[in-house]
C-alpha positions as a printed NumPy array, in Angstrom:
array([[-27.851,  19.789, -13.824],
       [-24.186,  18.948, -15.816],
       [-22.19 ,  21.361, -17.483],
       [-21.013,  20.403, -20.724],
       [-17.886,  22.843, -20.524],
       [-16.743,  21.268, -17.162],
       [-14.233,  18.615, -18.126],
       [-11.499,  16.289, -15.759],
       [ -8.752,  16.501, -16.027],
       [ -7.245,  14.407, -18.407],
       [ -4.93 ,  12.707, -15.507],
       [ -8.271,  11.595, -14.08 ],
       [ -9.599,  10.332, -17.99 ],
       [ -6.279,   8.206, -17.436],
       [ -7.707,   6.183, -15.12 ],
       [ -9.212,   2.954, -14.419],
       [-12.004,   2.456, -13.055],
       [-11.637,   1.799,  -9.529],
       [-12.8  ,  -2.075,  -8.433],
       [-12.613,  -1.633,  -4.64 ],
       [-14.624,   1.728,  -4.679],
       [-17.292,  -0.317,  -7.224],
       [-17.223,  -3.197,  -5.48 ],
       [-19.076,  -0.663,  -1.91 ],
       [-22.211,   0.037,  -4.67 ],
       [-22.312,  -3.134,  -5.128],
       [-21.911,  -4.393,  -0.736],
       [-24.44 ,  -1.227,  -0.438],
       [-26.789,  -3.079,  -2.788],
       [-26.83 ,  -6.368,  -0.883],
       [-26.87 ,  -4.665,   2.464],
       [-30.403,  -2.565,   1.831],
       [-31.976,  -6.725,   0.35 ],
       [-30.493,  -7.663,   3.698],
       [-27.955, -10.064,   3.162],
       [-25.429, -10.222,   5.459],
       [-22.469,  -9.926,   4.047],
       [-18.883, -11.284,   4.805],
       [-16.902,  -8.838,   3.861],
       [-13.326, -10.56 ,   3.102],
       [-12.749,  -8.13 ,  -0.003],
       [-10.091,  -4.988,   1.828],
       [ -7.263,  -5.436,   3.576],
       [ -8.82 ,  -3.682,   6.326],
       [ -8.044,  -5.651,   9.658],
       [-10.829,  -6.531,  12.397],
       [-10.628,  -5.58 ,  15.651],
       [ -9.373,  -2.653,  17.736],
       [ -5.255,  -1.09 ,  17.35 ],
       [ -3.862,  -2.434,  20.782],
       [ -4.672,  -0.797,  24.751],
       [ -1.221,   0.752,  24.813],
       [ -1.787,   2.584,  20.888],
       [ -5.165,   3.593,  22.791],
       [ -3.778,   4.958,  25.646],
       [ -0.988,   7.358,  24.732],
       [ -3.075,   8.695,  22.018],
       [ -5.381,   9.211,  25.161],
       [ -2.865,  11.07 ,  26.611],
       [ -1.559,  12.74 ,  24.004],
       [ -4.721,  14.672,  23.171],
       [ -4.722,  16.433,  26.992],
       [ -1.317,  18.242,  25.711],
       [ -2.757,  21.652,  24.318],
       [  0.664,  21.874,  22.032],
       [ -0.631,  18.442,  19.28 ],
       [ -3.431,  20.542,  18.805],
       [ -1.96 ,  22.767,  16.444],
       [  0.088,  21.765,  13.116],
       [  2.785,  19.302,  13.432],
       [  5.835,  19.945,  12.134],
       [  6.403,  18.759,   7.646],
       [  8.789,  16.646,   8.531],
       [  6.775,  15.023,  10.951],
       [  8.305,  15.466,  14.807],
       [ 11.495,  14.254,  16.216],
       [ 10.455,  12.315,  18.688],
       [  8.487,   9.221,  15.711],
       [ 11.462,   9.823,  13.349],
       [ 13.482,   8.219,  15.73 ],
       [ 10.877,   5.19 ,  16.335],
       [ 11.246,   4.77 ,  13.073],
       [ 14.86 ,   3.834,  12.662],
       [ 15.227,   2.223,  16.257],
       [ 12.419,   0.231,  14.732],
       [ 14.802,  -0.615,  11.302],
       [ 18.147,  -0.841,  13.186],
       [ 15.976,  -3.507,  15.23 ],
       [ 14.319,  -5.344,  12.757],
       [ 15.734,  -5.474,   9.731],
       [ 20.014,  -4.447,  11.17 ],
       [ 19.964,  -0.903,   9.125],
       [ 21.317,   2.278,  10.03 ],
       [ 19.324,   5.51 ,   8.929],
       [ 19.502,   8.964,  10.258],
       [ 16.173,  10.064,  11.543],
       [ 16.998,  13.897,  10.318],
       [ 16.97 ,  12.8  ,   6.553],
       [ 16.648,   9.515,   5.812],
       [ 13.066,   8.998,   7.296],
       [  9.593,  11.169,   6.265],
       [  6.295,  10.14 ,   8.198],
       [  3.131,   9.486,   5.849],
       [ -0.608,   9.88 ,   5.7  ],
       [ -0.724,   6.244,   4.809],
       [  1.715,   4.522,   2.932],
       [ -0.925,   5.184,  -0.039],
       [ -0.912,   8.686,   0.312],
       [  3.389,   8.676,   0.346],
       [  3.877,   6.259,  -2.566],
       [  0.82 ,   8.08 ,  -4.684],
       [  2.697,  11.684,  -4.264],
       [  6.526,  10.105,  -4.612],
       [  4.649,  10.114,  -7.644],
       [  4.073,  13.655,  -7.978],
       [  7.23 ,  14.396,  -7.394],
       [  9.187,  12.732,  -9.58 ],
       [  7.492,  11.329, -12.998],
       [  7.251,  13.991, -15.553],
       [  4.18 ,  13.605, -18.262],
       [  5.236,  10.765, -20.471],
       [  8.263,   8.942, -18.451],
       [  8.327,   4.916, -18.215],
       [  7.511,   3.411, -14.833],
       [  8.196,  -0.171, -14.244],
       [  5.408,  -1.789, -12.839],
       [  4.41 ,  -5.861, -11.839],
       [  0.807,  -6.577, -12.446],
       [ -1.111,  -7.344, -10.528],
       [ -0.014,  -5.169,  -7.923],
       [ -1.523,  -3.025,  -4.955],
       [ -3.454,  -0.134,  -7.445],
       [ -1.187,   2.816,  -6.04 ],
       [  2.374,   1.657,  -7.479],
       [  0.243,   2.092, -11.06 ],
       [ -2.26 ,   5.005, -10.355],
       [ -0.112,   7.553,  -8.729],
       [  2.486,   7.703, -11.686],
       [ -1.232,   7.558, -13.969],
       [ -2.261,  10.736, -12.385],
       [  1.375,  12.078, -12.846],
       [  1.377,  11.522, -16.741],
       [  3.387,   8.17 , -16.728],
       [  3.576,   5.822, -19.287],
       [  3.145,   2.327, -17.298],
       [  5.246,  -0.639, -18.756],
       [  3.227,  -3.9  , -17.027],
       [  5.583,  -6.797, -15.933],
       [  3.959, -10.34 , -16.36 ],
       [  4.206, -11.734, -13.086],
       [  2.552, -16.058, -13.611],
       [  2.192, -18.427, -10.933],
       [  5.347, -20.38 , -13.016],
       [  8.206, -18.42 , -11.762],
       [  6.48 , -17.541,  -8.137],
       [  5.08 , -13.954,  -8.83 ],
       [  8.486, -12.657,  -8.868],
       [ 10.23 , -10.508, -11.317],
       [ 11.857, -11.472, -13.972],
       [ 14.41 ,  -9.352, -14.913],
       [ 16.045, -10.822, -17.923],
       [ 12.623, -10.531, -18.872],
       [ 12.465,  -6.374, -19.076],
       [ 13.177,  -5.467, -22.672],
       [ 16.599,  -4.222, -22.75 ],
       [ 15.331,  -0.916, -24.353],
       [ 12.401,  -0.387, -21.798],
       [ 15.41 ,  -0.266, -19.103],
       [ 17.239,   2.049, -20.733],
       [ 14.373,   4.516, -20.825],
       [ 12.988,   3.201, -17.13 ],
       [ 13.043,   6.177, -14.25 ],
       [ 11.261,   4.532, -11.15 ],
       [ 10.38 ,   0.9  , -10.601],
       [  7.976,  -0.109,  -7.942],
       [  7.909,  -3.358,  -6.036],
       [  6.06 ,  -5.356,  -3.389],
       [  7.662,  -8.29 ,  -1.447],
       [  5.938,  -9.9  ,   0.474],
       [  3.166,  -9.028,  -2.372],
       [ -0.238,  -8.11 ,  -2.092],
       [ -2.005,  -9.824,  -3.856],
       [ -0.47 , -12.67 ,  -4.962],
       [  1.183, -13.785,  -0.895],
       [  4.709, -14.179,  -3.035],
       [  7.487, -13.586,  -1.043],
       [ 10.745, -13.121,  -2.565],
       [ 14.83 , -15.107,  -1.633],
       [ 17.074, -11.757,  -0.468],
       [ 19.411, -13.049,  -4.102],
       [ 16.505, -11.062,  -5.919],
       [ 16.738,  -7.928,  -4.226],
       [ 21.323,  -8.446,  -5.135],
       [ 20.05 ,  -9.226,  -8.179],
       [ 17.387,  -6.035,  -8.455],
       [ 19.879,  -3.916,  -6.45 ],
       [ 22.413,  -4.567,  -9.076],
       [ 20.131,  -4.466, -12.212],
       [ 19.034,  -0.946, -10.776],
       [ 22.173,   0.453, -10.919],
       [ 23.41 ,  -0.771, -14.002],
       [ 19.957,   0.919, -15.938],
       [ 20.165,   3.798, -13.794],
       [ 16.434,   3.49 , -12.144],
       [ 14.723,   4.255,  -8.923],
       [ 13.638,   1.611,  -7.123],
       [ 10.216,   2.515,  -4.773],
       [  9.434,  -0.879,  -2.4  ],
       [  6.773,  -1.318,  -0.942],
       [  7.458,  -3.603,   3.037],
       [  4.126,  -3.094,   4.564],
       [  3.343,  -6.646,   5.089],
       [  6.929,  -7.816,   6.178],
       [  5.952,  -8.147,  10.288],
       [  2.865, -10.758,   8.885],
       [  5.016, -13.694,   8.254],
       [  5.046, -17.348,   9.607],
       [  6.526, -20.809,   9.612],
       [ 10.082, -19.506,  10.797],
       [ 10.104, -16.767,   7.016],
       [ 12.063, -13.497,   7.803],
       [ 11.424, -11.019,   5.04 ],
       [ 14.371,  -8.762,   3.17 ],
       [ 14.192,  -5.282,   3.554],
       [ 15.876,  -3.387,   0.445],
       [ 17.746,  -1.472,   2.483],
       [ 19.281,  -4.54 ,   4.123],
       [ 21.865,  -5.162,   0.135],
       [ 24.895,  -2.548,   0.414],
       [ 24.394,   0.311,  -2.197],
       [ 20.558,  -0.119,  -2.398],
       [ 20.451,   2.962,  -0.36 ],
       [ 21.928,   4.875,  -3.148],
       [ 18.9  ,   5.172,  -5.175],
       [ 16.214,   4.019,  -3.303],
       [ 13.654,   4.066,  -1.274],
       [ 11.254,   1.308,   0.866],
       [  7.676,   2.056,   2.548],
       [  6.233,   1.065,   5.632],
       [  2.38 ,   1.095,   6.941],
       [  1.143,   0.439,  10.725],
       [ -2.038,   0.141,   9.119],
       [ -1.949,  -4.362,   8.846],
       [  0.549,  -5.182,  11.989],
       [ -0.846,  -2.708,  14.309],
       [ -4.87 ,  -2.366,  13.878],
       [ -3.842,   1.357,  12.524],
       [ -5.679,   1.389,   9.582],
       [ -8.041,   4.181,  10.419],
       [ -5.515,   5.995,  12.067],
       [ -3.503,   6.663,   8.586],
       [  0.406,   6.415,   9.695],
       [  2.969,   5.057,   7.765],
       [  6.632,   6.307,   6.476],
       [  9.205,   5.751,   4.046],
       [ 12.858,   5.47 ,   4.886],
       [ 15.918,   5.454,   2.256],
       [ 17.801,   7.903,   0.731],
       [ 18.483,  11.072,   1.369],
       [ 17.36 ,  13.386,  -2.098],
       [ 14.348,  10.73 ,  -2.772],
       [ 13.058,  11.654,   0.698],
       [ 13.469,  15.324,   0.879],
       [ 11.704,  15.388,  -2.963],
       [  9.153,  14.061,  -1.266],
       [  9.355,  16.369,   1.688],
       [  9.086,  19.228,  -0.267],
       [  5.573,  17.782,  -2.348],
       [  3.764,  17.549,   1.146],
       [  4.554,  20.742,   2.426],
       [  2.763,  22.103,  -0.767],
       [ -0.142,  19.805,  -0.501],
       [ -0.757,  19.202,   3.213],
       [  0.515,  19.788,   6.892],
       [  1.728,  16.175,   8.273],
       [  0.307,  13.694,  10.209],
       [ -1.493,  14.65 ,  13.844],
       [  1.42 ,  14.869,  16.445],
       [ -1.433,  12.318,  18.533],
       [ -1.488,   9.519,  15.745],
       [  1.999,   9.84 ,  15.526],
       [  2.494,   9.639,  19.742],
       [  0.452,   6.613,  19.007],
       [  2.717,   5.416,  16.042],
       [  5.876,   5.348,  18.612],
       [  3.963,   2.966,  21.586],
       [  3.31 ,   0.332,  18.469],
       [  6.821,   0.928,  16.976],
       [  7.757,   0.211,  20.485],
       [  5.791,  -2.933,  21.233],
       [  7.66 ,  -6.328,  22.355],
       [  8.297,  -8.695,  19.482],
       [  5.566, -10.813,  21.64 ],
       [  2.867,  -8.568,  20.672],
       [  3.938,  -9.179,  16.898],
       [  4.103, -13.318,  18.032],
       [ -0.122, -12.454,  18.794],
       [ -0.52 , -11.511,  15.206],
       [  1.461, -13.59 ,  13.285],
       [  0.151, -16.843,  14.983],
       [ -3.643, -14.911,  14.718],
       [ -3.121, -14.423,  11.172],
       [ -1.54 , -17.848,  10.695],
       [ -4.592, -19.561,  12.763],
       [ -6.685, -17.765,   9.716],
       [ -4.611, -19.244,   6.614],
       [ -4.502, -22.928,   7.624],
       [ -8.613, -22.542,   8.904],
       [ -9.208, -21.414,   5.552],
       [ -7.152, -23.716,   3.236],
       [ -8.397, -26.572,   5.383],
       [-12.015, -25.66 ,   4.201],
       [-10.918, -24.71 ,   0.175],
       [ -9.417, -27.904,   0.134],
       [-12.343, -30.061,   0.982],
       [-14.083, -27.806,  -2.309],
       [-11.221, -28.485,  -4.459],
       [ -8.842, -25.823,  -3.998],
       [ -4.984, -26.938,  -3.669],
       [ -3.816, -23.42 ,  -2.043],
       [  0.189, -23.637,  -1.221],
       [  0.392, -21.929,   1.943],
       [  1.444, -18.474,   1.428],
       [  4.811, -17.21 ,   3.818],
       [  3.419, -14.113,   5.149],
       [  0.742, -11.426,   4.573],
       [ -3.011, -11.015,   5.399],
       [ -4.354, -12.451,   1.651],
       [ -4.321, -15.933,   0.411],
       [ -4.486, -15.743,  -3.77 ],
       [ -7.828, -17.994,  -4.893],
       [ -7.982, -19.307,  -8.643],
       [-11.051, -18.984, -10.347],
       [-12.926, -21.907, -11.069],
       [-11.88 , -22.576, -15.125],
       [-14.007, -20.382, -17.283],
       [-14.506, -17.632, -14.969],
       [-13.56 , -14.42 , -15.129],
       [-11.887, -12.799, -11.663],
       [-14.883, -10.183, -12.023],
       [-17.837, -12.826, -12.692],
       [-16.714, -15.27 , -10.231],
       [-16.415, -12.581,  -7.425],
       [-19.616, -11.453,  -8.116],
       [-20.971, -15.063,  -8.246],
       [-19.756, -15.392,  -4.637],
       [-21.173, -12.166,  -3.704],
       [-24.737, -12.633,  -5.102],
       [-24.326, -16.359,  -4.44 ],
       [-23.552, -16.228,  -0.302],
       [-22.814, -12.126,   0.538],
       [-19.1  , -13.341,   1.232],
       [-17.052, -10.763,  -0.704],
       [-13.773, -11.175,  -2.174],
       [-11.915,  -8.671,  -4.343],
       [-11.469,  -9.679,  -8.27 ],
       [ -7.433,  -9.898,  -9.525],
       [ -8.   ,  -7.416, -12.372],
       [ -8.825,  -4.714,  -9.321],
       [ -4.717,  -5.342,  -9.657],
       [ -3.936,  -4.483, -12.952],
       [ -4.645,  -7.311, -16.214],
       [ -1.682, -10.221, -14.621],
       [ -4.542, -10.383, -11.374],
       [ -7.081, -12.327, -14.386],
       [ -8.19 , -15.513, -13.018],
       [ -7.8  , -15.203,  -9.321],
       [ -9.373, -13.55 ,  -6.564],
       [ -8.367, -12.144,  -2.731],
       [ -9.439, -13.519,   0.222],
       [ -8.548, -11.177,   3.213],
       [ -7.944, -13.493,   6.289],
       [ -9.867, -10.161,   8.369],
       [-12.126, -12.907,  10.618],
       [-12.138, -14.921,  13.134],
       [-12.877, -18.348,  12.812],
       [-16.664, -18.665,  13.818],
       [-16.724, -15.95 ,  10.683],
       [-14.556, -17.475,   8.477],
       [-16.139, -20.487,   8.981],
       [-19.785, -19.406,   8.201],
       [-17.868, -18.25 ,   4.678],
       [-16.844, -21.451,   4.332],
       [-20.046, -23.072,   4.423],
       [-21.893, -20.437,   2.717],
       [-19.976, -20.868,  -1.023],
       [-20.304, -24.985,  -0.277],
       [-23.551, -24.865,   0.49 ],
       [-24.182, -22.592,  -3.051],
       [-22.197, -25.233,  -4.572],
       [-18.762, -23.132,  -5.665],
       [-16.691, -25.311,  -5.83 ],
       [-13.034, -25.347,  -8.007],
       [-12.937, -28.145,  -9.811]])
């Protein structure tokens, strides 16, 4: 029974439909009809976490102290692992006691950061397309979103000079993400230098999502925003263990950077959660200490899948430039088809699931995101089904 006097808060009414939830409904319906789905929609890595991570978690389960409430700011040993990892990967020195904060996945931290720093009516800059948490978190906090339109002609890079000065002067935060989800775009170091100077000039907090930095190919090495001199004065950077270490379901990530910004997020979180299970933190420590040889194996796996799918799609009329990073391909829809129509057509005719680009904002219209989260045999079957269904780009 529905009661008309029970109404949802305005903050929920402001949210656009969550396309991933709608996809789940369609996938469930397809499975009920007996369709064998090949789900390349979510960014959910296939396979289990590396064995040393699993063994570390099992061992920590025997520690009675790990079954109590964890410290709000995470264990000291995990924070130290985070800062050691940053020093090793990017040459960035961070204080584990004030400049690193473990999170229940980066999505949680990105959303809660908005609640900690955005007042209703504040103007927040968010590129489109972008990872949904970048605009949904601020929307929940009551922000006004100024969408920065990205385009293929600019290699999906933010064009700072195209943001009106009046908008920049009013803005409080810029969320951005390179290597980029969903477009797979990468940004040169010069971009980070430019955005740091620009943000300092307009007094804008920078929130950078670096979740795909390890999944880089062909010799490309992504840049951390915190490598740029002075950026840490007004910036934070988010990371997750979900993608690189196959720990999506473990829900563990972290934020590093400006200690005052991090303290604000910590203060909010102390009122909302009790932090990450100590067992998961111990497992995450192990992940961050794995040798570089492990990362090389992961990169090789995704690079081979990237090349395999690009080659297969080329036979169907698509010309896709190989991505330098991430676990995705950003695939243009056939002319005359919207991203939703194309994704639904592929699902209904083939059982292959892709994410429509408009799930990532209006700037994603005309594309679908394809996740490289299956082995080559399964990816080959997906390509074969698409070909047999007569689906082509041109």
